[in-house]
């Protein structure tokens, strides 16, 4: 069990979400046990913290770099860079919303189960995509339907 608590600590360390220790379930451990939920809570919180820090850096960067260039090409370049940065932050804002929803599911003890069919999503899939709400089979079907529509 001490191995599992190390996973939580390393996933919420200063290194953040990008470097974490994969969860190793104890033999016979129940799916989404308390240590497992805490592992994913640590992952989600670290990821959200990284994203929020990036938002802060963007705001400061845009305030520091905002200049009224006399050259129209320089202004256009700066506008283009700011637009791309804001688009990225908007995607991250949506991701933060998904992270918060996943944390709510953890609180309700519904995290880790497919919202479509109810089966276990799986530890490795959740570590790859902690905000996943569909098992791999339902996600595959969803993508096939999406391709057929579009």
Coordinates of C-alpha atoms in Angstrom, one line a residue, residues 9 42 46 56 60 72 76 86 91 104 112 119 127 129 143 146:
X9 CA 2.9 12.1 -4.1
X42 CA -3.5 13.9 -7.7
X46 CA -1.5 18.5 -11.0
X56 CA -1.1 33.1 -15.9
X60 CA 1.7 38.3 -18.2
X72 CA 2.1 47.0 -40.2
X76 CA 0.3 41.7 -38.0
X86 CA -5.5 32.8 -27.1
X91 CA -8.7 24.9 -25.6
X104 CA -16.7 15.9 -9.5
X112 CA -13.5 5.5 -14.1
X119 CA -18.0 -0.8 -17.7
X127 CA -3.7 7.6 -17.0
X129 CA -6.5 10.5 -20.7
X143 CA -15.6 7.8 -33.6
X146 CA -18.6 10.6 -36.2

